[in-house]
JSON list of C-alpha atoms in Angstrom, two decimals:
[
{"chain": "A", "resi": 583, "resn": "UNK", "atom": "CA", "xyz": [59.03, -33.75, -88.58]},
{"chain": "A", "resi": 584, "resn": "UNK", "atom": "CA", "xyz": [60.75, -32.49, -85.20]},
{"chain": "A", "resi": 585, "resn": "UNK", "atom": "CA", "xyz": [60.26, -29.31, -83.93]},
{"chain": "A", "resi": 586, "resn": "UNK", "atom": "CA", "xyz": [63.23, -27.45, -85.05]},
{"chain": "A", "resi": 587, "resn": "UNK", "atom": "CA", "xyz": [61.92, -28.53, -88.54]},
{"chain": "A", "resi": 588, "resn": "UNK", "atom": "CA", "xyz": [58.13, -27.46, -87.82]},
{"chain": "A", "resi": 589, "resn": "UNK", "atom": "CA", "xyz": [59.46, -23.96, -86.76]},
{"chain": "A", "resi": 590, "resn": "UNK", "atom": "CA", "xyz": [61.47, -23.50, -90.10]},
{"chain": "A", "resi": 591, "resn": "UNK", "atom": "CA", "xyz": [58.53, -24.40, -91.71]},
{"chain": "A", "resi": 592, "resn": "UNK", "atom": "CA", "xyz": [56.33, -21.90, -89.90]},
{"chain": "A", "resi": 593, "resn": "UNK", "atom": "CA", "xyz": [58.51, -19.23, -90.31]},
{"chain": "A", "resi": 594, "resn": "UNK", "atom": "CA", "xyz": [58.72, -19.74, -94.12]},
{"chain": "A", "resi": 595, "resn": "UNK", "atom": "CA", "xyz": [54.82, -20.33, -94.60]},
{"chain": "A", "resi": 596, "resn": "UNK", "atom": "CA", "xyz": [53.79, -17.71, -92.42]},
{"chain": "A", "resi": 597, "resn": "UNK", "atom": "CA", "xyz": [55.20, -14.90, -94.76]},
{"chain": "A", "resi": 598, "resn": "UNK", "atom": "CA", "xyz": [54.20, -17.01, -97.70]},
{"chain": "A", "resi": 599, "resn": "UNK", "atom": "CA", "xyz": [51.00, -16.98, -96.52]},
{"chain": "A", "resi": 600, "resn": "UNK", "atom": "CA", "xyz": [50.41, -13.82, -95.18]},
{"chain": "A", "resi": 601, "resn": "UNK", "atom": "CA", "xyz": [48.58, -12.38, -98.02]},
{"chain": "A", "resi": 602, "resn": "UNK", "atom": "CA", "xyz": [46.84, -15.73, -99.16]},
{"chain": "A", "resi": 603, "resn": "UNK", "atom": "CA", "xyz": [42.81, -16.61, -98.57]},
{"chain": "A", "resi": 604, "resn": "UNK", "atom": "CA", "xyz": [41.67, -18.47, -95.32]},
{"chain": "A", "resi": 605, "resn": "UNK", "atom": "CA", "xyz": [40.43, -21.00, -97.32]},
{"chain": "A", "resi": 606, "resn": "UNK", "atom": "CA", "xyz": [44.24, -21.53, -99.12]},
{"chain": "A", "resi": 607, "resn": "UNK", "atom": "CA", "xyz": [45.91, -20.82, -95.55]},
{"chain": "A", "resi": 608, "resn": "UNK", "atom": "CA", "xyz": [42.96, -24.20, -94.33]},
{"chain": "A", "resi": 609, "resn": "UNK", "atom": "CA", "xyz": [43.51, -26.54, -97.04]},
{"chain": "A", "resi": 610, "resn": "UNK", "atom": "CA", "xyz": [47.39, -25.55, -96.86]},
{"chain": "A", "resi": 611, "resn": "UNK", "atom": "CA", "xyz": [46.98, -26.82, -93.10]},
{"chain": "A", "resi": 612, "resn": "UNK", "atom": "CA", "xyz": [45.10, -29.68, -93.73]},
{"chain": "A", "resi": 613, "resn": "UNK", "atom": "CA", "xyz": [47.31, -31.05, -96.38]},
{"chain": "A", "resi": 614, "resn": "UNK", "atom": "CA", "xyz": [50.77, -30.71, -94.09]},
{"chain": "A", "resi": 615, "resn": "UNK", "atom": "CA", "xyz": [49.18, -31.61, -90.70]},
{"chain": "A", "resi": 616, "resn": "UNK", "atom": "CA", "xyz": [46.17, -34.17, -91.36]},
{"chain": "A", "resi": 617, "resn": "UNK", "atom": "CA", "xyz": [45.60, -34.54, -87.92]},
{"chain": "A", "resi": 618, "resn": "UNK", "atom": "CA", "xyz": [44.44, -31.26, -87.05]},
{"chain": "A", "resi": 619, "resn": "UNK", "atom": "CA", "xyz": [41.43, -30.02, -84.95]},
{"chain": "A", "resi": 620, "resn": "UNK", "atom": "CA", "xyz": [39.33, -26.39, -85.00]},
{"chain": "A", "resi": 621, "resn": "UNK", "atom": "CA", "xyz": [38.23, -24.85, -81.51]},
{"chain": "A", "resi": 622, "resn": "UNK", "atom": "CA", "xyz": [34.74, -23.45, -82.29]},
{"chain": "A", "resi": 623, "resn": "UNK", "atom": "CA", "xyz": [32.91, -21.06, -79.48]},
{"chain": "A", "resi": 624, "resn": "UNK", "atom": "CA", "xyz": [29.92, -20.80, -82.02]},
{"chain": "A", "resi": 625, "resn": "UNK", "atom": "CA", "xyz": [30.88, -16.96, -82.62]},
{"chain": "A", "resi": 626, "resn": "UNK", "atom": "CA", "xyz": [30.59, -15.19, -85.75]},
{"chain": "A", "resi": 627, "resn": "UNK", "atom": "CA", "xyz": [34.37, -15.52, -86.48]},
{"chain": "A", "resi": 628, "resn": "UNK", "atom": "CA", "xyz": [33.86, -19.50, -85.46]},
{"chain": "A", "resi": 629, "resn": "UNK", "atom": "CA", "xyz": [30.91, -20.45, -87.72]},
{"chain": "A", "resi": 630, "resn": "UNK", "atom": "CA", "xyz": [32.30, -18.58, -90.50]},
{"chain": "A", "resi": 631, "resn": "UNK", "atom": "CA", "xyz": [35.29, -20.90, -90.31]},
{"chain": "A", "resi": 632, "resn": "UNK", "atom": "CA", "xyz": [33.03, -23.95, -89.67]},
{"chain": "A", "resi": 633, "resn": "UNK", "atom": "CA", "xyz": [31.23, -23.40, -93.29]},
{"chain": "A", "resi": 634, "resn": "UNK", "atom": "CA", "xyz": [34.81, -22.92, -94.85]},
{"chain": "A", "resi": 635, "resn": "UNK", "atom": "CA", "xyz": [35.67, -26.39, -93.77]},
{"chain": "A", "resi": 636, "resn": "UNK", "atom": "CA", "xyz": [32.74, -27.86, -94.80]},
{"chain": "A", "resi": 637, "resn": "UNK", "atom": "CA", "xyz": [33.53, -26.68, -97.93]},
{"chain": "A", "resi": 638, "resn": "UNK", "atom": "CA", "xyz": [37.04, -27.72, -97.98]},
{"chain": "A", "resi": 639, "resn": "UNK", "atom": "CA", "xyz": [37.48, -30.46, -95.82]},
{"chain": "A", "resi": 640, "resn": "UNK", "atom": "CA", "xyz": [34.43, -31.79, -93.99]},
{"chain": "A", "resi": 641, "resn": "UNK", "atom": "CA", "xyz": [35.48, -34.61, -91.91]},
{"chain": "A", "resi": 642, "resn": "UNK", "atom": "CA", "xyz": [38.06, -32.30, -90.13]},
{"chain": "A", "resi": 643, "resn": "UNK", "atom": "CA", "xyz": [37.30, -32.34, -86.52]},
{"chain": "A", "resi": 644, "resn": "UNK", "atom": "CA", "xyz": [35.71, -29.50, -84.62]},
{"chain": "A", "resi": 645, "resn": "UNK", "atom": "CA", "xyz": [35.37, -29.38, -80.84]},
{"chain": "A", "resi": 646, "resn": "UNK", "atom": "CA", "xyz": [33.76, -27.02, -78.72]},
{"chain": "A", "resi": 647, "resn": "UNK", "atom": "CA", "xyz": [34.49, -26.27, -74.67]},
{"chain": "A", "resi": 648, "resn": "UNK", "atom": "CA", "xyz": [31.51, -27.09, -72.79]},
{"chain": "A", "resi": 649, "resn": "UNK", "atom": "CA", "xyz": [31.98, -24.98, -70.19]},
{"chain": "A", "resi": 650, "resn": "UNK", "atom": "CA", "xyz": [28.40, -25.77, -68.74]},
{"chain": "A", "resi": 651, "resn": "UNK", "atom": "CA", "xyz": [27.93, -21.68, -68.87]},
{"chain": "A", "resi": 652, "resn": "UNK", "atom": "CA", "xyz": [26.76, -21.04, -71.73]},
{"chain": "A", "resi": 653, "resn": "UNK", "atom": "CA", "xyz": [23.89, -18.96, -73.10]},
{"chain": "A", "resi": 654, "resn": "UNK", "atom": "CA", "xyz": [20.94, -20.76, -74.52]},
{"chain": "A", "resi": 655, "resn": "UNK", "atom": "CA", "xyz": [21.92, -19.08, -77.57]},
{"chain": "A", "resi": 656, "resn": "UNK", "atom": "CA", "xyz": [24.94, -20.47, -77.92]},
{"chain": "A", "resi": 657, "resn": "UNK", "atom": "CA", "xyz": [23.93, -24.28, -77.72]},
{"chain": "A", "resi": 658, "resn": "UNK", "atom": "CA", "xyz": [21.27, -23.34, -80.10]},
{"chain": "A", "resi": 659, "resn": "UNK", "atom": "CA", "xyz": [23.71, -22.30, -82.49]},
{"chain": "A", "resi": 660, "resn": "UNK", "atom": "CA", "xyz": [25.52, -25.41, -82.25]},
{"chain": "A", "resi": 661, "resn": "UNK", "atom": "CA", "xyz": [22.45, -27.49, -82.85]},
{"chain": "A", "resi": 662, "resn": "UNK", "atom": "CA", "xyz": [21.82, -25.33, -85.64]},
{"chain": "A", "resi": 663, "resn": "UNK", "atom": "CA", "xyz": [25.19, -25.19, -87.53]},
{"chain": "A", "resi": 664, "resn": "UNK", "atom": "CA", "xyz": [24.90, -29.61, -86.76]},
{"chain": "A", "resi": 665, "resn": "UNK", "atom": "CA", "xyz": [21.56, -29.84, -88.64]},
{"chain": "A", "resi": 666, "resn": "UNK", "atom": "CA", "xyz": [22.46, -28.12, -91.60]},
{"chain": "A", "resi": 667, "resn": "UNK", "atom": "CA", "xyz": [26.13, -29.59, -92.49]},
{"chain": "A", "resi": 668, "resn": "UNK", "atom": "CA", "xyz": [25.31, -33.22, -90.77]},
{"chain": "A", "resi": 669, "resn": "UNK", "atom": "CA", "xyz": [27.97, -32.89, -88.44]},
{"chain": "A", "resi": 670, "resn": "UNK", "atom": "CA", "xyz": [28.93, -34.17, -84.98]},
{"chain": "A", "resi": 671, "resn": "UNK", "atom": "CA", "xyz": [31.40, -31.31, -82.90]},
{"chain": "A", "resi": 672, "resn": "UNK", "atom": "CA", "xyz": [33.35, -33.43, -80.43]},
{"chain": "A", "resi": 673, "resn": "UNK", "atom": "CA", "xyz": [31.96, -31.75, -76.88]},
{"chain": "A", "resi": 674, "resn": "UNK", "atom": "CA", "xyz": [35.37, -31.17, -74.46]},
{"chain": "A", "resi": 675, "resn": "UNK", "atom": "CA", "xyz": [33.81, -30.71, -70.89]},
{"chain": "A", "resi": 676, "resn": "UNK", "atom": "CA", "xyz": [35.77, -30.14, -67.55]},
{"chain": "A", "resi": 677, "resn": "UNK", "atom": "CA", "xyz": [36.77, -32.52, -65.16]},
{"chain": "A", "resi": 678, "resn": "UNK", "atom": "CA", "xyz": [34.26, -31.16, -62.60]},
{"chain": "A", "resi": 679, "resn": "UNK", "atom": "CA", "xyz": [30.79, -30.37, -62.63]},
{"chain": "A", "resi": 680, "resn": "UNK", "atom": "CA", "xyz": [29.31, -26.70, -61.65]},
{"chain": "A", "resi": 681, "resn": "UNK", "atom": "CA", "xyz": [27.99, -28.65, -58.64]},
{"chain": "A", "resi": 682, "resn": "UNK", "atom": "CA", "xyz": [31.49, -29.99, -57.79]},
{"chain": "A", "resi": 683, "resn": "UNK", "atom": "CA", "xyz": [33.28, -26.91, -58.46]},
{"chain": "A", "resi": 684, "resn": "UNK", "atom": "CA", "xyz": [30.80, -24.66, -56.37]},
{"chain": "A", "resi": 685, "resn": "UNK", "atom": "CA", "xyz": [31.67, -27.27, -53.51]},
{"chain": "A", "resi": 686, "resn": "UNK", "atom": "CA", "xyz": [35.23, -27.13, -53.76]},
{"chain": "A", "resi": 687, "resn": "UNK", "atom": "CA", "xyz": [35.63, -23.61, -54.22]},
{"chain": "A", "resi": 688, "resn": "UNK", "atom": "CA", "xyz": [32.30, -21.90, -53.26]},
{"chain": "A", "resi": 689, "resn": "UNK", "atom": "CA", "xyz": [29.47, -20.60, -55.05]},
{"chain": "A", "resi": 690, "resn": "UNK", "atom": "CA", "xyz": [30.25, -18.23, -58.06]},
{"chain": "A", "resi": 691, "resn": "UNK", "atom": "CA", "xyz": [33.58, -18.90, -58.32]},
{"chain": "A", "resi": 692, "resn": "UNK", "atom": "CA", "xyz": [33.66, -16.41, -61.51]},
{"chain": "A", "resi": 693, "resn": "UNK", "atom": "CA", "xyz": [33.04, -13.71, -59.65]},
{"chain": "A", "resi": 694, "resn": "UNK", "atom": "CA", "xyz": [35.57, -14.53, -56.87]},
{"chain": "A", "resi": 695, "resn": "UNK", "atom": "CA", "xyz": [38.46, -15.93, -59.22]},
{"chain": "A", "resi": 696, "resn": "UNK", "atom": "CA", "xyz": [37.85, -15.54, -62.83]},
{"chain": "A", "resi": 697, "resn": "UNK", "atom": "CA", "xyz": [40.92, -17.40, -63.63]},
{"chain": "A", "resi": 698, "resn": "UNK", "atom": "CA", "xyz": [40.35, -20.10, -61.74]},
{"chain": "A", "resi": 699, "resn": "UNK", "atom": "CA", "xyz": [37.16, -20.52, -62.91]},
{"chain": "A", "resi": 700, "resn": "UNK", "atom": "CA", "xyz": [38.68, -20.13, -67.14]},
{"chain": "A", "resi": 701, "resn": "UNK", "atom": "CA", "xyz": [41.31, -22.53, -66.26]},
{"chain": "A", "resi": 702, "resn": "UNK", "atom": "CA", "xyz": [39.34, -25.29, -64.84]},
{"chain": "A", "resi": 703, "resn": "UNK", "atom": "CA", "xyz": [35.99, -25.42, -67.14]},
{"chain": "A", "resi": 704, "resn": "UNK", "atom": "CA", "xyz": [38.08, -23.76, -70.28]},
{"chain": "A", "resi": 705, "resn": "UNK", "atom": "CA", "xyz": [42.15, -24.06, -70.60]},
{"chain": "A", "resi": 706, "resn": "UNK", "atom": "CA", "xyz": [42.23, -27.77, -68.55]},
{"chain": "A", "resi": 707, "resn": "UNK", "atom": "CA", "xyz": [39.69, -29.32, -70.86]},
{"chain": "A", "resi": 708, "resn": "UNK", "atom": "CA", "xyz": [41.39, -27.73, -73.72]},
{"chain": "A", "resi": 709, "resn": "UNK", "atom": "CA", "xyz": [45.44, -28.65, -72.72]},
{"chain": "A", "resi": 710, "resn": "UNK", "atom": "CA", "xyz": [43.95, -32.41, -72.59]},
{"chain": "A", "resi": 711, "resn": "UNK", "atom": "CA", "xyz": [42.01, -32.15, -76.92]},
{"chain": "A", "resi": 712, "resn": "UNK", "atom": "CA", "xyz": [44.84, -30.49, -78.05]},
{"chain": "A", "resi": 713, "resn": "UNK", "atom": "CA", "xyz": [47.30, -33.14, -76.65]},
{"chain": "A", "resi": 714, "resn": "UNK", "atom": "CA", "xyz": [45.71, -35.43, -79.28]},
{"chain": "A", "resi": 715, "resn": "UNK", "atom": "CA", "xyz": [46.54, -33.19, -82.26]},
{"chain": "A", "resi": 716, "resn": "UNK", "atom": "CA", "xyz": [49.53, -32.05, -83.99]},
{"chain": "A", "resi": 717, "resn": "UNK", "atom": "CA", "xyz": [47.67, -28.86, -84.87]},
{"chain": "A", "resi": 718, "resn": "UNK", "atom": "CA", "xyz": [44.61, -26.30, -84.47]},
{"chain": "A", "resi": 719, "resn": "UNK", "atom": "CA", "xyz": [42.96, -23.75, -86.33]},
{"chain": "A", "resi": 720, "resn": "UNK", "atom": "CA", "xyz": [41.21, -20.26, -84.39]},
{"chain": "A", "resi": 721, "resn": "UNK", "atom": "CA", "xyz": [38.92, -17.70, -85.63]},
{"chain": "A", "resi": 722, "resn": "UNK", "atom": "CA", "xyz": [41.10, -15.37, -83.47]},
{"chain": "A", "resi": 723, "resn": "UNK", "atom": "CA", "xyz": [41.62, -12.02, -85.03]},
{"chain": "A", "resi": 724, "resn": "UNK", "atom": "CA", "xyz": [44.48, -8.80, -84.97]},
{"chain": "A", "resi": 725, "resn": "UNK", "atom": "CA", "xyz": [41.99, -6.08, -84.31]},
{"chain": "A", "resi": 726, "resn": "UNK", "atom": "CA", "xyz": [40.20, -7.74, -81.57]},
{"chain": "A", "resi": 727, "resn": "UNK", "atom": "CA", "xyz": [42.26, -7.09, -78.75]},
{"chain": "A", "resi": 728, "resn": "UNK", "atom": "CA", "xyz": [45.87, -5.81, -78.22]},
{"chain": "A", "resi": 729, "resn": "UNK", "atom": "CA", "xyz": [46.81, -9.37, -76.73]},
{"chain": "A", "resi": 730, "resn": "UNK", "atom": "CA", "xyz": [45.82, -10.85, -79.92]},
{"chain": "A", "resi": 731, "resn": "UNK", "atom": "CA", "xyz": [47.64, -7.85, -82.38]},
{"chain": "A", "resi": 732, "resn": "UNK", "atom": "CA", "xyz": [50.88, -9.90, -83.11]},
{"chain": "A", "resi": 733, "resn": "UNK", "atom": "CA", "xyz": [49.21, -13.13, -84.16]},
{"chain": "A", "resi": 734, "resn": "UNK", "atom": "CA", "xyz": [50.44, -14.70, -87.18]},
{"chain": "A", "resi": 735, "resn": "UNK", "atom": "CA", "xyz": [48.57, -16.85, -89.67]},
{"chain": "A", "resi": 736, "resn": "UNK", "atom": "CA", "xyz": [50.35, -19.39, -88.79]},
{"chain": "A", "resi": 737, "resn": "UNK", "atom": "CA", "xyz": [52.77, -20.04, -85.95]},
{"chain": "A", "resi": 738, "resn": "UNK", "atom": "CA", "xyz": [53.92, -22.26, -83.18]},
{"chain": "A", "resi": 739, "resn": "UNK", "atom": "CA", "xyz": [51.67, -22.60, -79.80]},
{"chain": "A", "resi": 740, "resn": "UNK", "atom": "CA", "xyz": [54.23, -22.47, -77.27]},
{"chain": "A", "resi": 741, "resn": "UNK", "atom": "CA", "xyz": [52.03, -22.93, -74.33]},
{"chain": "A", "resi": 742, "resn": "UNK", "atom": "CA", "xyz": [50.11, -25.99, -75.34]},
{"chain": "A", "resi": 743, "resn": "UNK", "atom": "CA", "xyz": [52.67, -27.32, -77.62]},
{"chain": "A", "resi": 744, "resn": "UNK", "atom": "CA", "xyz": [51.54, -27.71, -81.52]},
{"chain": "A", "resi": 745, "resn": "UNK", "atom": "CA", "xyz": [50.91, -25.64, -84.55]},
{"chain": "A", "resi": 746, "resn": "UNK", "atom": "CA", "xyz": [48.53, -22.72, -84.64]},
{"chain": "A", "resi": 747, "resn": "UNK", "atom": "CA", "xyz": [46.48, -21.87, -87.60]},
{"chain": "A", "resi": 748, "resn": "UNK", "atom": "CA", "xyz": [45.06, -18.19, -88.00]},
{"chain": "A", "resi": 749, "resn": "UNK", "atom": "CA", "xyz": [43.55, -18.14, -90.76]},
{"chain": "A", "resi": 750, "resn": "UNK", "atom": "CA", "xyz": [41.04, -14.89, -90.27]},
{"chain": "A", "resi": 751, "resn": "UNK", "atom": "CA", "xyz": [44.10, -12.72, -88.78]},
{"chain": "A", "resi": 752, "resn": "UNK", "atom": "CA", "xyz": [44.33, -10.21, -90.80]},
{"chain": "A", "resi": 753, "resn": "UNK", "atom": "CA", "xyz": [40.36, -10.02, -91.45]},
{"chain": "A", "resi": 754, "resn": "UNK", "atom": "CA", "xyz": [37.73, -7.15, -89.71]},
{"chain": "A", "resi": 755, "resn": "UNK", "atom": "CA", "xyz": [34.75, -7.29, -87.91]},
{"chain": "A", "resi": 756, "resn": "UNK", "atom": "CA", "xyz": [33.28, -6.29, -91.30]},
{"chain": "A", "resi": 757, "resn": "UNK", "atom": "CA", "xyz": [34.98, -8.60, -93.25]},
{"chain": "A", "resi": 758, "resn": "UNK", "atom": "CA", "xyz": [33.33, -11.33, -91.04]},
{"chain": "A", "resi": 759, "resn": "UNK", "atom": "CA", "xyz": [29.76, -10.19, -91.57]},
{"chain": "A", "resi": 760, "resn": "UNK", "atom": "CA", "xyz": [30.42, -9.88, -95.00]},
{"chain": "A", "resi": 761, "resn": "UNK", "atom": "CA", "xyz": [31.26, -13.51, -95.29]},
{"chain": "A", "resi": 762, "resn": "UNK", "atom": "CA", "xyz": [28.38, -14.56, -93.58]},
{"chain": "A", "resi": 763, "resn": "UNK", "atom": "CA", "xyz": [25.45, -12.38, -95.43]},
{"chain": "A", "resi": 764, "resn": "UNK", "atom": "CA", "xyz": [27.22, -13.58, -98.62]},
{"chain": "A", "resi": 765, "resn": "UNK", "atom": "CA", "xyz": [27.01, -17.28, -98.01]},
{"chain": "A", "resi": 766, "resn": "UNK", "atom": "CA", "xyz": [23.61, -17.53, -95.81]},
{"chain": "A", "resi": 767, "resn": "UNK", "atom": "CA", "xyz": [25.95, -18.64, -92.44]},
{"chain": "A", "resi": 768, "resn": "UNK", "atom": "CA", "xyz": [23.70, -19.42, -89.09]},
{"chain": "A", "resi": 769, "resn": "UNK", "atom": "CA", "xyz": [24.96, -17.22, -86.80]},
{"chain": "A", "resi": 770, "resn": "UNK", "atom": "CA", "xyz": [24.57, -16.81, -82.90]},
{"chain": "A", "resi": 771, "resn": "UNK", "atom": "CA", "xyz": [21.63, -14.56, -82.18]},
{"chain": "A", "resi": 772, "resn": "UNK", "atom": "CA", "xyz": [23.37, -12.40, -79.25]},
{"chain": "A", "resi": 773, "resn": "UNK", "atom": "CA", "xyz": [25.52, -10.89, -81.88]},
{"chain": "A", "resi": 774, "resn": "UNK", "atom": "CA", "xyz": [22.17, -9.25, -83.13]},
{"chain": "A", "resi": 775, "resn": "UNK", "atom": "CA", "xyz": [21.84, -8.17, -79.65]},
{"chain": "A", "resi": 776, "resn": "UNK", "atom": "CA", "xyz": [25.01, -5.82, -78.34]},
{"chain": "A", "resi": 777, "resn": "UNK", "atom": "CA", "xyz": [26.84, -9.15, -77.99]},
{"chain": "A", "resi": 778, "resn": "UNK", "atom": "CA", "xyz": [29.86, -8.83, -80.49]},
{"chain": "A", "resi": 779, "resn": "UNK", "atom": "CA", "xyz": [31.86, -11.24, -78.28]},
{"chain": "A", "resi": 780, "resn": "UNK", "atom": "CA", "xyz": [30.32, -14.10, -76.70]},
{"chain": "A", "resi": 781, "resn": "UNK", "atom": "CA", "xyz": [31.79, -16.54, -74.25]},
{"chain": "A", "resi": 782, "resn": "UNK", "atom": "CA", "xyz": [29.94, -17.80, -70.72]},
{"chain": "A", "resi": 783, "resn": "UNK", "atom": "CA", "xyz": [26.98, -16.19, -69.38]},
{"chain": "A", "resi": 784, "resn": "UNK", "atom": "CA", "xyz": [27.85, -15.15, -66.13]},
{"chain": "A", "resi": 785, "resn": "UNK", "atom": "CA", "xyz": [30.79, -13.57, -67.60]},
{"chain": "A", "resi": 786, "resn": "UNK", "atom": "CA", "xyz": [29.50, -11.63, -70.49]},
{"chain": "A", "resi": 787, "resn": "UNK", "atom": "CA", "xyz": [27.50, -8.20, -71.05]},
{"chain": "A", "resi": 788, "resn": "UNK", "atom": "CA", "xyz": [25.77, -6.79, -73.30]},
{"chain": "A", "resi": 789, "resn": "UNK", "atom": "CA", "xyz": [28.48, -3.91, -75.21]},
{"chain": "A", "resi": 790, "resn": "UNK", "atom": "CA", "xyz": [27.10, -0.23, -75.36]},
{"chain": "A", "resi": 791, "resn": "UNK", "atom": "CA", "xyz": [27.40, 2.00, -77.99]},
{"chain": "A", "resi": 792, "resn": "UNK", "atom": "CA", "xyz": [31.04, 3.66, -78.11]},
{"chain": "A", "resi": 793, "resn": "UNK", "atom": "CA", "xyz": [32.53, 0.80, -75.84]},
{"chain": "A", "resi": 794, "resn": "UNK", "atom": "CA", "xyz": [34.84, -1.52, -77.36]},
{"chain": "A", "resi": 795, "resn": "UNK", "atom": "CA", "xyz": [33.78, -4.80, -78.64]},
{"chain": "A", "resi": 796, "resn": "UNK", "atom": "CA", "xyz": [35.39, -6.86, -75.99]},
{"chain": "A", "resi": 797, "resn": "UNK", "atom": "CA", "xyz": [34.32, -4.43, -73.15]},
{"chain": "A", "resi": 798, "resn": "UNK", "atom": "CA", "xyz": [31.36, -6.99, -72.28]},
{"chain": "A", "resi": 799, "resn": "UNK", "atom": "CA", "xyz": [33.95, -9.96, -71.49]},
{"chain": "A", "resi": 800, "resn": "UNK", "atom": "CA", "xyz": [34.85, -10.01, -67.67]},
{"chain": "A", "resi": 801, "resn": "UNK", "atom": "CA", "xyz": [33.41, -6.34, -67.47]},
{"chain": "A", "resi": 802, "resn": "UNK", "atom": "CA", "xyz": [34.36, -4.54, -64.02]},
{"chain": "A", "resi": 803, "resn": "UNK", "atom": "CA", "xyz": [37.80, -6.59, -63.83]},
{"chain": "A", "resi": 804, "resn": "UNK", "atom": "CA", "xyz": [41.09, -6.54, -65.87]},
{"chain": "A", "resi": 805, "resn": "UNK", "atom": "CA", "xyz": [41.08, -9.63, -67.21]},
{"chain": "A", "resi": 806, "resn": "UNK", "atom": "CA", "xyz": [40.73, -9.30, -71.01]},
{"chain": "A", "resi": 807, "resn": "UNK", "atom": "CA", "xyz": [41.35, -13.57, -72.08]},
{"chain": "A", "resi": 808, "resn": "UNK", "atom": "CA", "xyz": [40.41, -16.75, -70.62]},
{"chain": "A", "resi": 809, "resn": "UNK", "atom": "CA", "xyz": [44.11, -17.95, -71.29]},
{"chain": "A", "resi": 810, "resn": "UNK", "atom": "CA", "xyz": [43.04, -20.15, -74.26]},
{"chain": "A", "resi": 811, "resn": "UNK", "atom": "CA", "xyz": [45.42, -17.69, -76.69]},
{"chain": "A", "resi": 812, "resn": "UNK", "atom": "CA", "xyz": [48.58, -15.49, -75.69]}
]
């Protein structure tokens, strides 16, 4: 299939789809593009779409950025969600260490160039997995952020060059939690704790009542994504 013919396709699934399950819009994917691959951050949106593919297609690779920043939480969850589906998550880690990079561009580097420090431990490692796939899946959802508003459930990824699977899009915060009290889903820990979104430690807050839910990503700066989506 060439591109022009992968775009046609999108285009017609993506409004055939719109109003279909994430478990149809998943084994939909999986059937047309076998060699696909999920990007799990161990957040509620991610494990809920971890136990759907156990269900539907459990030798479907999932990989997670180790960004070597992580909370404790987070790698706990991980171990967690691997003991009770008896699964292996293919670990993605940057080129450089924390040691090297602290060395090369001075301690903290998160604090001096948040960018720099996303695109080397998070959007490097994750150009180089996704060059091995001819498509991904996200937990990424509308109502999360204005940058993420116009995502379709499915759709071409421009920037790193395959296709993009939404399958949550259209879903809430609510509808998420839902999910997981109705099927028993391990969950990261922070989220009990004013941590509705989770990435790396240094760069995440706690989120204070009235604040929006991604308030406690990169908090004092403008920077709203790591450049992983649009």
């Amino acid at each position: 299939m060439n591109l022009l013919e992968k775009e046609d396709l999108i285009r017609t699934k993506a409004e055939e789809l719109e109003t279909a399950s994430p478990e149809e819009i998943i084994a939909w994917a999986i059937r047309t593009f076998p060699n696909i691959t999920f990007a799990c951050s161990f957040g509620a949106e991610d494990v809920v779409l971890v136990d759907m593919l156990q269900k539907i297609s459990p030798k479907t690779d999932i990989f997670y950025l180790d960004t070597d920043f992580h909370f404790k939480e987070t790698y706990d969850t991980r171990d967690a969600l691997a003991n009770r589906y008896e699964l292996a998550f293919v670990r993605v880690s940057p080129k450089i260490t924390p040691e090297e990079q602290a060395q090369q561009f001075g301690d903290e580097l998160w604090k001096s160039d948040a960018n720099a420090c996303c695109n080397i431990r998070k959007v490097e490692p994750l150009t180089r997995i996704l060059s091995q796939y001819d498509a991904w899946i996200t937990g990424i959802r509308r109502d999360q952020a204005p940058t993420r508003a116009n995502a379709k459930k499915i759709e071409y990824d421009t920037k790193f060059g395959l296709v993009k699977f939404n399958p949550i899009a259209g879903w809430t915060s609510e509808d998420v939690w839902q999910y997981i009290r109705d099927n028993n889903v391990i969950y990261n820990p922070l989220h009990d704790r004013n941590y509705p979104s989770i990435g790396c430690e240094y760069c995440t807050r706690q989120v204070m009542p009235g604040e929006d839910p991604r308030a406690g990503r990169w908090s004092g700066s403008d920077k709203t994504e790591c450049g992983l989506h649009k």
